[in-house]
Short mmCIF file of N, CA and C and ligand atoms in Angstrom, two decimals:
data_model
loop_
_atom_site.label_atom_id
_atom_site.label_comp_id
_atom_site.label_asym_id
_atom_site.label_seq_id
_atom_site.Cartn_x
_atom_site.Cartn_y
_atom_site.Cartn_z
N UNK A 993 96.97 179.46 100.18
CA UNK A 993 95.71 180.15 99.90
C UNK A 993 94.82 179.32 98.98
N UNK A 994 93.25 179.21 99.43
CA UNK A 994 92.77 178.81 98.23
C UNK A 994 92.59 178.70 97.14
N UNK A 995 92.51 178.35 95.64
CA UNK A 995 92.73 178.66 94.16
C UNK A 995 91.43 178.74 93.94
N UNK A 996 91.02 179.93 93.05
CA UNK A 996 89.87 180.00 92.68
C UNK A 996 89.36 179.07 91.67
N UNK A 997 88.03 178.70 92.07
CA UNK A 997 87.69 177.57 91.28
C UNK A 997 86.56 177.70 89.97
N UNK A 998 86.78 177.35 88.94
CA UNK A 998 86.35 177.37 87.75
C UNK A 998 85.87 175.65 87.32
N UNK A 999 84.74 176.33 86.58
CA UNK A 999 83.93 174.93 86.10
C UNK A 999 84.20 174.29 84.95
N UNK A 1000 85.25 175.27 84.18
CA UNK A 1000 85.88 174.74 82.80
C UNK A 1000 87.23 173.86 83.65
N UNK A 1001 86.98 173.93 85.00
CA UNK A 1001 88.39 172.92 85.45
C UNK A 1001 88.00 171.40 85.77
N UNK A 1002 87.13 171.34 85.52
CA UNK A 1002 86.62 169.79 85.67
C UNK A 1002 86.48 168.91 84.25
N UNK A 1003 86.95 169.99 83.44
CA UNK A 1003 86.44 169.13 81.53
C UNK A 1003 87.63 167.97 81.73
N UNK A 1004 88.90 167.75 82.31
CA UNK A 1004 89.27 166.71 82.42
C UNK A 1004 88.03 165.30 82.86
N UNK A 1005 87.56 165.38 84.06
CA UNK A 1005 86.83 164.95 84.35
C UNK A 1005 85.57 163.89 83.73
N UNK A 1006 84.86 165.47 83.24
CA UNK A 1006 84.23 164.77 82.77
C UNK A 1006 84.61 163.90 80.99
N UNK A 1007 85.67 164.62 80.66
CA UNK A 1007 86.02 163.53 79.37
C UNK A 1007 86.71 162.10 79.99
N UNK A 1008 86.45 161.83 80.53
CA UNK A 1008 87.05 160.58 81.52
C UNK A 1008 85.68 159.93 81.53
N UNK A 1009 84.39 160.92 82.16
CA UNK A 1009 83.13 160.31 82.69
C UNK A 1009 83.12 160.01 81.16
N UNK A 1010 82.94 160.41 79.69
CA UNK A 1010 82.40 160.32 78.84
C UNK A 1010 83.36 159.35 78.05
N UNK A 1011 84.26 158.76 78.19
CA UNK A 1011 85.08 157.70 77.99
C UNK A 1011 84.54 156.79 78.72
N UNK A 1012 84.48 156.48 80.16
CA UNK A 1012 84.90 155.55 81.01
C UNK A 1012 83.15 155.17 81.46
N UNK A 1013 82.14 155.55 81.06
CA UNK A 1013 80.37 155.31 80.92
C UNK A 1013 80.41 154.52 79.99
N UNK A 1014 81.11 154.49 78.86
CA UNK A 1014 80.90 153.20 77.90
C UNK A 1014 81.56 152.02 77.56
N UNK A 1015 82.82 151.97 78.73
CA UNK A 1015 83.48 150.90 78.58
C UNK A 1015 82.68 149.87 79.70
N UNK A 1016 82.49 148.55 79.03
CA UNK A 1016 81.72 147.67 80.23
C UNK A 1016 82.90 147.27 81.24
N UNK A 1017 82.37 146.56 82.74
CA UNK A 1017 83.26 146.21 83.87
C UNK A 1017 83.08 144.41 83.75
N UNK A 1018 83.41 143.42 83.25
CA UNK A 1018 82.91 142.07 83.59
C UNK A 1018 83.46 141.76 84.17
N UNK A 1019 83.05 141.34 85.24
CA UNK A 1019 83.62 140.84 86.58
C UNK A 1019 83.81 139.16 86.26
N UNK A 1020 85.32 138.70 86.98
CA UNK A 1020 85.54 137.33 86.65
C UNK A 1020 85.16 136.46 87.68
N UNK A 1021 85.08 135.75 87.06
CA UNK A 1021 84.79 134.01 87.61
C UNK A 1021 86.22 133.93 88.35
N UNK A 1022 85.97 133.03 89.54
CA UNK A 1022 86.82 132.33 90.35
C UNK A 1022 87.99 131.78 89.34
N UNK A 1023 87.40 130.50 89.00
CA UNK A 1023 88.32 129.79 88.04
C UNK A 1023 89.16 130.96 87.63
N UNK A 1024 88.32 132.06 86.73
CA UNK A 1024 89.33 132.95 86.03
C UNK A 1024 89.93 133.46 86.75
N UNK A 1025 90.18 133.98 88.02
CA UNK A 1025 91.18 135.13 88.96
C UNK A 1025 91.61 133.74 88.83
N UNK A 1026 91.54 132.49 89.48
CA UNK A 1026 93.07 131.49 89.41
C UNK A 1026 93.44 131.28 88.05
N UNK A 1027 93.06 131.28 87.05
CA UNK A 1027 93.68 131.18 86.07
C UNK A 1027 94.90 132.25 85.75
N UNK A 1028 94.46 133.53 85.84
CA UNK A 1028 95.36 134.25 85.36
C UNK A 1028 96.40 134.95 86.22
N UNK A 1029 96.01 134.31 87.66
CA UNK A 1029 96.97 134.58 88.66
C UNK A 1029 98.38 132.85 88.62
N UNK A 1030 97.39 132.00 88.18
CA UNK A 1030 98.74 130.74 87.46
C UNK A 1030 99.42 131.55 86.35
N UNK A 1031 98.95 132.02 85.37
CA UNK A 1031 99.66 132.99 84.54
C UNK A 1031 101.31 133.48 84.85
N UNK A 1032 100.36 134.01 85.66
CA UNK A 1032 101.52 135.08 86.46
C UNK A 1032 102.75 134.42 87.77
N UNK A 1033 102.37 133.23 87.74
CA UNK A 1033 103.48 132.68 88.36
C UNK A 1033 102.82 132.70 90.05
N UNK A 1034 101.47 133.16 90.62
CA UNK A 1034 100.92 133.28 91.43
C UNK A 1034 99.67 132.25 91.94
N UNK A 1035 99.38 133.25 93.51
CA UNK A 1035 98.17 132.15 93.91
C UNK A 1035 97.63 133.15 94.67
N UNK A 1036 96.31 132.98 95.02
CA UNK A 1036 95.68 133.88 96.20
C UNK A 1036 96.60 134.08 97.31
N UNK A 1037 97.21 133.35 97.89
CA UNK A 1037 98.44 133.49 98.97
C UNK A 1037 99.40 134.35 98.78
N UNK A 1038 99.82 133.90 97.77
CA UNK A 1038 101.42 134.31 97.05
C UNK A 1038 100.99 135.80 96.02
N UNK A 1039 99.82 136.57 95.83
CA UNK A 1039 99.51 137.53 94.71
C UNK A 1039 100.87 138.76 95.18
N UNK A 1040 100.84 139.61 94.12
CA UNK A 1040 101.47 140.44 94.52
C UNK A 1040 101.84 141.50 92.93
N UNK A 1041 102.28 142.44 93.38
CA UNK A 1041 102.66 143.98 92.21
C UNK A 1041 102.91 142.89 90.36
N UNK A 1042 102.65 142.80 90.06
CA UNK A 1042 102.64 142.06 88.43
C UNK A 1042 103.78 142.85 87.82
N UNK A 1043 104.40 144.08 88.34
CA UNK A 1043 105.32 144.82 87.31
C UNK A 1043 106.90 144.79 88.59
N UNK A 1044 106.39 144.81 89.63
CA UNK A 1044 107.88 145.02 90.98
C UNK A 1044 107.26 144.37 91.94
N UNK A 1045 106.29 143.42 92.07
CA UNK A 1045 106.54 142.68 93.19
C UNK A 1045 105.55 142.36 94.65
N UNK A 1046 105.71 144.13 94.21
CA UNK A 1046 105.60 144.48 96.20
C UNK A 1046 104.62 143.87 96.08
N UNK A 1047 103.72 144.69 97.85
CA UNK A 1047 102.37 144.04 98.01
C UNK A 1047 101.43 144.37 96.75
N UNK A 1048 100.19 144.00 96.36
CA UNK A 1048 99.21 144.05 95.64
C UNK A 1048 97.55 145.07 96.41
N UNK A 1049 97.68 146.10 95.87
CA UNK A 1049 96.31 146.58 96.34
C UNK A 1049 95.72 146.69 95.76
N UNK A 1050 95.34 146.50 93.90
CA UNK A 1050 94.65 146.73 93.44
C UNK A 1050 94.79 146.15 92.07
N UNK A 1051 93.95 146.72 91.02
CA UNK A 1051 94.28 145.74 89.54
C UNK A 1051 94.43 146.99 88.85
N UNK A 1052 95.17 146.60 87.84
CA UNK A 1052 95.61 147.81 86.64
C UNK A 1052 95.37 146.92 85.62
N UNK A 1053 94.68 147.84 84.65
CA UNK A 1053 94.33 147.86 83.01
C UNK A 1053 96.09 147.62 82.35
N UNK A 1054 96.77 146.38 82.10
CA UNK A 1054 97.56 145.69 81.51
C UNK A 1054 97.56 146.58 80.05
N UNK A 1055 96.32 147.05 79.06
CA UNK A 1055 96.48 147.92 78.05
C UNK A 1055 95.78 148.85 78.41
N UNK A 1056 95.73 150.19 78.08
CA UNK A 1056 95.64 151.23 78.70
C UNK A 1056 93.96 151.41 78.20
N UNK A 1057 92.97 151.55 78.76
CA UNK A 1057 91.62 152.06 78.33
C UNK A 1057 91.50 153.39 77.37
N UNK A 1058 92.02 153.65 77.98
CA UNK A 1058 92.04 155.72 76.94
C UNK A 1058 93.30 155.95 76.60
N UNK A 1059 93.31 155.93 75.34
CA UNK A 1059 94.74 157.17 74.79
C UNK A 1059 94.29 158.41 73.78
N UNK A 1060 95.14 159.39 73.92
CA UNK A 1060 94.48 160.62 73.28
C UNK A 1060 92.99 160.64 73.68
N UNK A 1061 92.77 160.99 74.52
CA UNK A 1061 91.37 161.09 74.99
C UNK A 1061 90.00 160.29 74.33
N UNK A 1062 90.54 159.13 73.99
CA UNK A 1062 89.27 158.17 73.19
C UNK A 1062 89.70 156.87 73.89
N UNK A 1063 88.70 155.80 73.89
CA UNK A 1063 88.86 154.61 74.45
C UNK A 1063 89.63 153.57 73.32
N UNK A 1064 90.58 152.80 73.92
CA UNK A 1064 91.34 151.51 73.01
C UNK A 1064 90.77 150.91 72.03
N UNK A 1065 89.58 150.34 72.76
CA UNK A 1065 88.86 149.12 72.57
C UNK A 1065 89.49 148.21 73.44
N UNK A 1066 90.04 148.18 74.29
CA UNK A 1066 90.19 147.08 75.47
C UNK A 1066 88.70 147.76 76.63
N UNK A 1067 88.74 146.61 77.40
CA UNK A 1067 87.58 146.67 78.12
C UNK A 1067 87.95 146.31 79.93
N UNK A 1068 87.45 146.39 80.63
CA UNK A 1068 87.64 146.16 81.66
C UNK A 1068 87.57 145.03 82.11
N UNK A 1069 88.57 143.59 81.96
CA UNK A 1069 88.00 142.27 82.00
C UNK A 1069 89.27 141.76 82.56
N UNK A 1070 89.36 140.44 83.37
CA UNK A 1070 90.40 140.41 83.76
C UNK A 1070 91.50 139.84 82.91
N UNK A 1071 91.26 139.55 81.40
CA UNK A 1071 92.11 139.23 80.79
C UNK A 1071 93.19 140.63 80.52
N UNK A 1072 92.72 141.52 80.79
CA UNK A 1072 92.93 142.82 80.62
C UNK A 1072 93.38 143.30 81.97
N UNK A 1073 93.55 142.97 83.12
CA UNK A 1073 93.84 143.22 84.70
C UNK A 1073 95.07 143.06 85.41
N UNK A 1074 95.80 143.07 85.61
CA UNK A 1074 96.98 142.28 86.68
C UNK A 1074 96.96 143.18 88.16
N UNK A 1075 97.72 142.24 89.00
CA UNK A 1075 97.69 142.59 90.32
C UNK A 1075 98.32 143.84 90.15
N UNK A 1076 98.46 145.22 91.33
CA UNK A 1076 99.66 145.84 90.97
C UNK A 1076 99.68 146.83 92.28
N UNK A 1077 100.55 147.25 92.60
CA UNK A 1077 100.38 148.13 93.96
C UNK A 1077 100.04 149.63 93.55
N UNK A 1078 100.12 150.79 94.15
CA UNK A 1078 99.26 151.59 94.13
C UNK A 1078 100.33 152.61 93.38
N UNK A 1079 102.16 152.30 93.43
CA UNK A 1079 103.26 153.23 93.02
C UNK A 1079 102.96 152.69 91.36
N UNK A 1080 103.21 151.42 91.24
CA UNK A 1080 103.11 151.23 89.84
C UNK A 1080 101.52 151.91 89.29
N UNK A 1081 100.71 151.39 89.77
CA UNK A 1081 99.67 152.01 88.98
C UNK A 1081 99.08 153.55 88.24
N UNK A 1082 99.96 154.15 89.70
CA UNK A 1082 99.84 155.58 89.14
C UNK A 1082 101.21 156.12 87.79
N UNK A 1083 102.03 155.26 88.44
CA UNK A 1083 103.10 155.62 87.83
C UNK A 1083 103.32 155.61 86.16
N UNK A 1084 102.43 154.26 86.12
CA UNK A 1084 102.11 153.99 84.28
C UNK A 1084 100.82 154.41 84.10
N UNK A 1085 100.04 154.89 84.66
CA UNK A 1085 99.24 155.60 83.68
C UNK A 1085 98.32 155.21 82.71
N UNK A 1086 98.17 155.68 81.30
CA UNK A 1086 98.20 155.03 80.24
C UNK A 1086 99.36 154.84 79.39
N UNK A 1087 100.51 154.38 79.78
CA UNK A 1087 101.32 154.16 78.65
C UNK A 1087 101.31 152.93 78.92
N UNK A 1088 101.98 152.40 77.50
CA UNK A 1088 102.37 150.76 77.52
C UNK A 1088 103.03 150.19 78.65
N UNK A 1089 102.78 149.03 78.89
CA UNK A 1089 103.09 148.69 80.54
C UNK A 1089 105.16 148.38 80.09
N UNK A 1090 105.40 147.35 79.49
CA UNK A 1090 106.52 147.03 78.93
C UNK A 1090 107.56 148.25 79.23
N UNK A 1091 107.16 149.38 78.01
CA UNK A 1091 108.33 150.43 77.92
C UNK A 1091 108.23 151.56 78.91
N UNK A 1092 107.30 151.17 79.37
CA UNK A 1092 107.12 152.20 80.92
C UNK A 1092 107.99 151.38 81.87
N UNK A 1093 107.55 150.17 82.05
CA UNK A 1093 108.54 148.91 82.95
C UNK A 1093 110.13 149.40 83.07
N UNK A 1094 110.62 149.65 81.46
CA UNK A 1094 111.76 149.42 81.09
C UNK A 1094 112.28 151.25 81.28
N UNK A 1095 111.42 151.88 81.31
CA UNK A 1095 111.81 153.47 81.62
C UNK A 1095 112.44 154.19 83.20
N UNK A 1096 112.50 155.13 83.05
CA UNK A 1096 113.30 155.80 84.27
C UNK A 1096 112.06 157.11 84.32
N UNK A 1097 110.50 156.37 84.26
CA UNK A 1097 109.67 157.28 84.39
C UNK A 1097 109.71 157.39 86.38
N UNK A 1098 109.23 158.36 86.53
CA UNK A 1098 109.07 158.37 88.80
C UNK A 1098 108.14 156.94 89.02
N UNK A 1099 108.97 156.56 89.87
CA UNK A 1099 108.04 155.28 90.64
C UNK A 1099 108.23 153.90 89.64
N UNK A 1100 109.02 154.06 88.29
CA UNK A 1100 108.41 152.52 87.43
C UNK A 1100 109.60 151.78 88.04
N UNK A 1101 108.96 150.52 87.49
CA UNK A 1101 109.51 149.66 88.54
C UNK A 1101 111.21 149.35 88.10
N UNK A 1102 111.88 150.02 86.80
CA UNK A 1102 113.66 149.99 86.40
C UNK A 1102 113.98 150.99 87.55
N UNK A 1103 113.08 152.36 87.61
CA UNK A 1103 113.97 153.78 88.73
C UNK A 1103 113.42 153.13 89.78
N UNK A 1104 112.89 151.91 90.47
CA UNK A 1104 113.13 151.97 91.59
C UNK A 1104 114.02 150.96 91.53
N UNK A 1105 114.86 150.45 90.39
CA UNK A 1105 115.84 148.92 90.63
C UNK A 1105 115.48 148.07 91.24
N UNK A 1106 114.14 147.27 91.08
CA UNK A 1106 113.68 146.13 91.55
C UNK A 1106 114.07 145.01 91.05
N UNK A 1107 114.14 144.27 91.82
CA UNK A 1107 114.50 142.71 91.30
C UNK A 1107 113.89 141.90 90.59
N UNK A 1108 114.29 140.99 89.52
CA UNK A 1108 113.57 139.94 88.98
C UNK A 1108 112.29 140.58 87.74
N UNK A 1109 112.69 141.87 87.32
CA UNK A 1109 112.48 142.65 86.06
C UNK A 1109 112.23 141.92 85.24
N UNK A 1110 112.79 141.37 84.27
CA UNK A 1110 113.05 140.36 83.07
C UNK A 1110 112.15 139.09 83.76
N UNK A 1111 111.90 138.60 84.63
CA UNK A 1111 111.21 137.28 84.63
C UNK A 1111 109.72 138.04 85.15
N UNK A 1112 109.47 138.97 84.93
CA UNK A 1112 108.03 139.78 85.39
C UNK A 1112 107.44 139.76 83.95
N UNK A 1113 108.76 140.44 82.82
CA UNK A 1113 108.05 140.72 81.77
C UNK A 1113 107.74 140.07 80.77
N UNK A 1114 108.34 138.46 81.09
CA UNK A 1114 107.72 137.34 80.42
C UNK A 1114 106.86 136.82 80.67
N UNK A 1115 106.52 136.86 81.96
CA UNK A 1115 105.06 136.50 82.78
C UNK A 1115 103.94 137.32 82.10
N UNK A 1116 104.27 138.47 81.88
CA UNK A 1116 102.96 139.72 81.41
C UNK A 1116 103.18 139.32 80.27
N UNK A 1117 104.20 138.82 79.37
CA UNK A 1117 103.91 139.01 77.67
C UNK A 1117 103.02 137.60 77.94
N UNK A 1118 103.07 136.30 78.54
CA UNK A 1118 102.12 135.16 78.65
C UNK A 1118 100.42 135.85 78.74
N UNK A 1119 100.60 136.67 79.40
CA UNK A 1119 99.79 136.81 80.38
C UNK A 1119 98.68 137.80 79.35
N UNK A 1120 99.55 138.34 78.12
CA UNK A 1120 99.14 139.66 77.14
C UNK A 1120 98.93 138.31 76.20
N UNK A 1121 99.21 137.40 75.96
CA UNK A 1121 99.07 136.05 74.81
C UNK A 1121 97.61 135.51 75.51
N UNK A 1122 97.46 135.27 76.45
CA UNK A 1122 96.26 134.98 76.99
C UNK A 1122 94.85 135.67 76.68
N UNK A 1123 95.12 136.83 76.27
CA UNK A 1123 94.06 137.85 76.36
C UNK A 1123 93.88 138.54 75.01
N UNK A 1124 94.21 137.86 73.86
CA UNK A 1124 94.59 138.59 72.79
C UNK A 1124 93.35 139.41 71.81
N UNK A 1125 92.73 138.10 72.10
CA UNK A 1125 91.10 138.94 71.45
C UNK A 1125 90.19 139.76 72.02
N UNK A 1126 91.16 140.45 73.28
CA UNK A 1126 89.89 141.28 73.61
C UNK A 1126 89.60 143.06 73.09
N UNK A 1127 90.45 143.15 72.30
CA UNK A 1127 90.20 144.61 72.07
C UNK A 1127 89.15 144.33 70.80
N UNK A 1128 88.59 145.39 71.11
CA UNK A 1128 87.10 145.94 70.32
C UNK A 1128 87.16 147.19 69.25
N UNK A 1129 86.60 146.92 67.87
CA UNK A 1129 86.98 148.07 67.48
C UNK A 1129 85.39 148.87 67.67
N UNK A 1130 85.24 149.75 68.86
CA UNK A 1130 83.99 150.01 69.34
C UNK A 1130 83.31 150.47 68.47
N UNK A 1131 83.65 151.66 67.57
CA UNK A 1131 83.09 152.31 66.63
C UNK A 1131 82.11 151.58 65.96
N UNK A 1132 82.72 150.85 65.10
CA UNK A 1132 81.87 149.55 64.45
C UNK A 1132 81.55 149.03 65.04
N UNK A 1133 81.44 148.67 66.11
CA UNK A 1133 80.24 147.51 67.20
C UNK A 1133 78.74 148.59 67.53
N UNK A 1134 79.29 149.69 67.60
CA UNK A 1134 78.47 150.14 68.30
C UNK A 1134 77.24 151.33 67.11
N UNK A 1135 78.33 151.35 66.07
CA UNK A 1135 77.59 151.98 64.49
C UNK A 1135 77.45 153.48 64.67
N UNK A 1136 78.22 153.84 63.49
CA UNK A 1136 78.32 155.63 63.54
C UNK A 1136 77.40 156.64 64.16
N UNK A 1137 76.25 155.98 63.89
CA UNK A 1137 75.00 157.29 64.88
C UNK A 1137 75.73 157.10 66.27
N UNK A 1138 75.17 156.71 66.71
CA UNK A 1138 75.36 156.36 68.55
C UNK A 1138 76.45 157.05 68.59
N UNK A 1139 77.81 156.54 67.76
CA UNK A 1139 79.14 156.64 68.10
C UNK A 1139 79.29 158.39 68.10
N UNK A 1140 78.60 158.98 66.97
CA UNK A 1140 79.01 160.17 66.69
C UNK A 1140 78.15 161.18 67.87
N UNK A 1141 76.76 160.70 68.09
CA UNK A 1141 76.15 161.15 69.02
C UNK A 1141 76.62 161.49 70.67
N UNK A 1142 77.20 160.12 71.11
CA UNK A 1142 77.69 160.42 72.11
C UNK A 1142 78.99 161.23 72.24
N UNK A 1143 79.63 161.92 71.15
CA UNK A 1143 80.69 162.67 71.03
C UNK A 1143 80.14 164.20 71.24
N UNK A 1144 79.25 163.78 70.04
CA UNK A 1144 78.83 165.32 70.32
C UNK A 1144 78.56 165.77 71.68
N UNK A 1145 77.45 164.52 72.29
CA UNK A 1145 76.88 165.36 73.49
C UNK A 1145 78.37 165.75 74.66
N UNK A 1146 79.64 164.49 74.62
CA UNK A 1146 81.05 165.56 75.05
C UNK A 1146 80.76 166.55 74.50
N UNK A 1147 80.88 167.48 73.57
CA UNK A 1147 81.28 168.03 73.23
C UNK A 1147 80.27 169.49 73.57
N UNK A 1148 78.90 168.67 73.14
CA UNK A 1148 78.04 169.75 73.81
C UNK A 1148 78.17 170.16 75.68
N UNK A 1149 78.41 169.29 76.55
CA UNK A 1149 79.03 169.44 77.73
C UNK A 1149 80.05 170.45 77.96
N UNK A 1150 80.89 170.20 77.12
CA UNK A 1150 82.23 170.95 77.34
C UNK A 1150 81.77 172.39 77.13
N UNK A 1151 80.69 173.01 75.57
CA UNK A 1151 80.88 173.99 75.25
C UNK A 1151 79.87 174.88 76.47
N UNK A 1152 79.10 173.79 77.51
CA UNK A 1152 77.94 174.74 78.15
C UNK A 1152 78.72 175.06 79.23
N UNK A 1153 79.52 174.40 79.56
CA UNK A 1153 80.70 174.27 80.45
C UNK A 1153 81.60 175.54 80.61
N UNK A 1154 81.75 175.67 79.53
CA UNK A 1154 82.90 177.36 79.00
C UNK A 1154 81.39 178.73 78.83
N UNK A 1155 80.38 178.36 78.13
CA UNK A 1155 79.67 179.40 78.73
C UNK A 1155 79.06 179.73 79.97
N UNK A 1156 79.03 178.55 80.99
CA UNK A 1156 78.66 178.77 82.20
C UNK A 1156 79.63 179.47 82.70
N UNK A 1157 80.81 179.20 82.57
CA UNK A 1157 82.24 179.81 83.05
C UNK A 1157 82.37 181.03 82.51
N UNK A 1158 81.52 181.69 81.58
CA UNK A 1158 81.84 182.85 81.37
C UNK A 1158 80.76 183.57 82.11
N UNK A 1159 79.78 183.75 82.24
CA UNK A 1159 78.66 183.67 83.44
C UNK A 1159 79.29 183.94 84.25
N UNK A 1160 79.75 182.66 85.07
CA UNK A 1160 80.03 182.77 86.28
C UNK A 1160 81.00 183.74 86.31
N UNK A 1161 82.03 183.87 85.64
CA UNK A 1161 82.91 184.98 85.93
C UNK A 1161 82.64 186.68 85.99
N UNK A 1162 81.40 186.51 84.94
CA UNK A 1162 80.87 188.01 85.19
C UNK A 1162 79.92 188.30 86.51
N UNK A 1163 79.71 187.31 87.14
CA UNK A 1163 79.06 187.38 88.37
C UNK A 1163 79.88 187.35 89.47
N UNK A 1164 81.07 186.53 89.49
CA UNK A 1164 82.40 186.92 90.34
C UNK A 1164 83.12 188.14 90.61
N UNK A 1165 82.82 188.55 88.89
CA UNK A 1165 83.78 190.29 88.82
C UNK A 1165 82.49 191.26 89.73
N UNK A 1166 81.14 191.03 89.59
CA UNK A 1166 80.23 191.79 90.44
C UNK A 1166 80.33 191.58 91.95
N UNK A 1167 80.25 190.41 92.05
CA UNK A 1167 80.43 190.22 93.79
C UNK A 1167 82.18 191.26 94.59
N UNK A 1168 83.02 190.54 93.71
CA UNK A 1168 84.12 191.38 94.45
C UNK A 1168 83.68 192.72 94.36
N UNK A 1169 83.27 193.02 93.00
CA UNK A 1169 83.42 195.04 93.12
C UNK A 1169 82.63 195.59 94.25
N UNK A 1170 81.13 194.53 94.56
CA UNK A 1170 80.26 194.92 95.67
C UNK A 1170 81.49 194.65 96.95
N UNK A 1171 82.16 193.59 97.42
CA UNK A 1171 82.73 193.90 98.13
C UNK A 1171 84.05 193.92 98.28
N UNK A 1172 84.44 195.03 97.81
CA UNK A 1172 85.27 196.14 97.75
C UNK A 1172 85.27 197.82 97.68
N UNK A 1173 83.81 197.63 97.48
CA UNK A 1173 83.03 199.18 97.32
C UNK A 1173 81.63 198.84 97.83
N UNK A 1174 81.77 198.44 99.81
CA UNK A 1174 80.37 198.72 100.21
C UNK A 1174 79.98 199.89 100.55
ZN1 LIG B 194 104.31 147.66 91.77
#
């Protein structure tokens, strides 16, 4: 059956949109995808999962962009990227890539007993030495007004969010009673 849908069910969402609007995307240079695919013991031919292997469909954030619902200060760059297939990526999340690696979380790459574990996670600690200066402490880059401003307006979102939802629900409880008592 369908689940009734509520607009206070999207505040995940949008605290994601209001995280993930101020982190920049810099897209790399050639040189750089071969650089940090030599890193990794790779080549455009040879790419593949950075944590188990498999094929490669996509790139994962190596440090996690958001924890506790605020951004790192890592950024979206490929010093910050590795190859990774689509099980690992969901599978870690935002936790640390390492002790997620090394966990018996669903899908990481120890519970599925993949091979060649230990020579993956020296490749990524190179690969985390490579990239060391990129976290940002945004707050201070970006200076308390702005910083505090754009919180609020989360915050103002969220609260119009829960009164629209209360609205809407008193207009839901009217529609059923109309039909249920035409
Ligand atoms: Zn993988």
């Amino acid at each position: 059956m369908p689940k009734p849908m509520k607009i206070t069910g999207r505040s995940s969402s949008i605290t994601n949109a209001f995280i993930n609007s101020i982190i920049p995307v810099v897209p790399p240079t050639e040189d750089e995808i071969e650089e940090a695919l030599a890193i990794l013991g790779m080549t455009a031919d040879t790419i593949a999962c950075a944590y188990c292997g498999d094929t490669a469909s996509e790139w994962d954030h190596l440090r996690p962009l958001v924890k506790a619902q605020r951004p790192t200060g890592f950024i979206s760059e490929i010093r910050n990227l590795v190859p990774s297939c689509g099980k690992c990526n969901q599978s870690k999340g935002n936790k640390d890539w390492e002790s997620w690696m090394r966990s018996a979380a669903r899908l990481s790459p120890s519970s599925r007993r993949t091979l060649g574990m230990e020579a993956r996670i020296e490749k990524l600690k190179q690969y985390e030495a490579w990239g060391t200066a990129a976290q940002v402490d945004l707050k201070s880059v970006v200076g308390n007004d702005l910083w505090d401003r754009h919180w609020q307006n989360w915050q103002r979102v969220l609260e119009e969010m829960r009164q629209s939802q209360a609205l809407a629900d008193e207009i839901n409880k009217i529609i059923r009673h109309a039909y249920r008592n035409p």
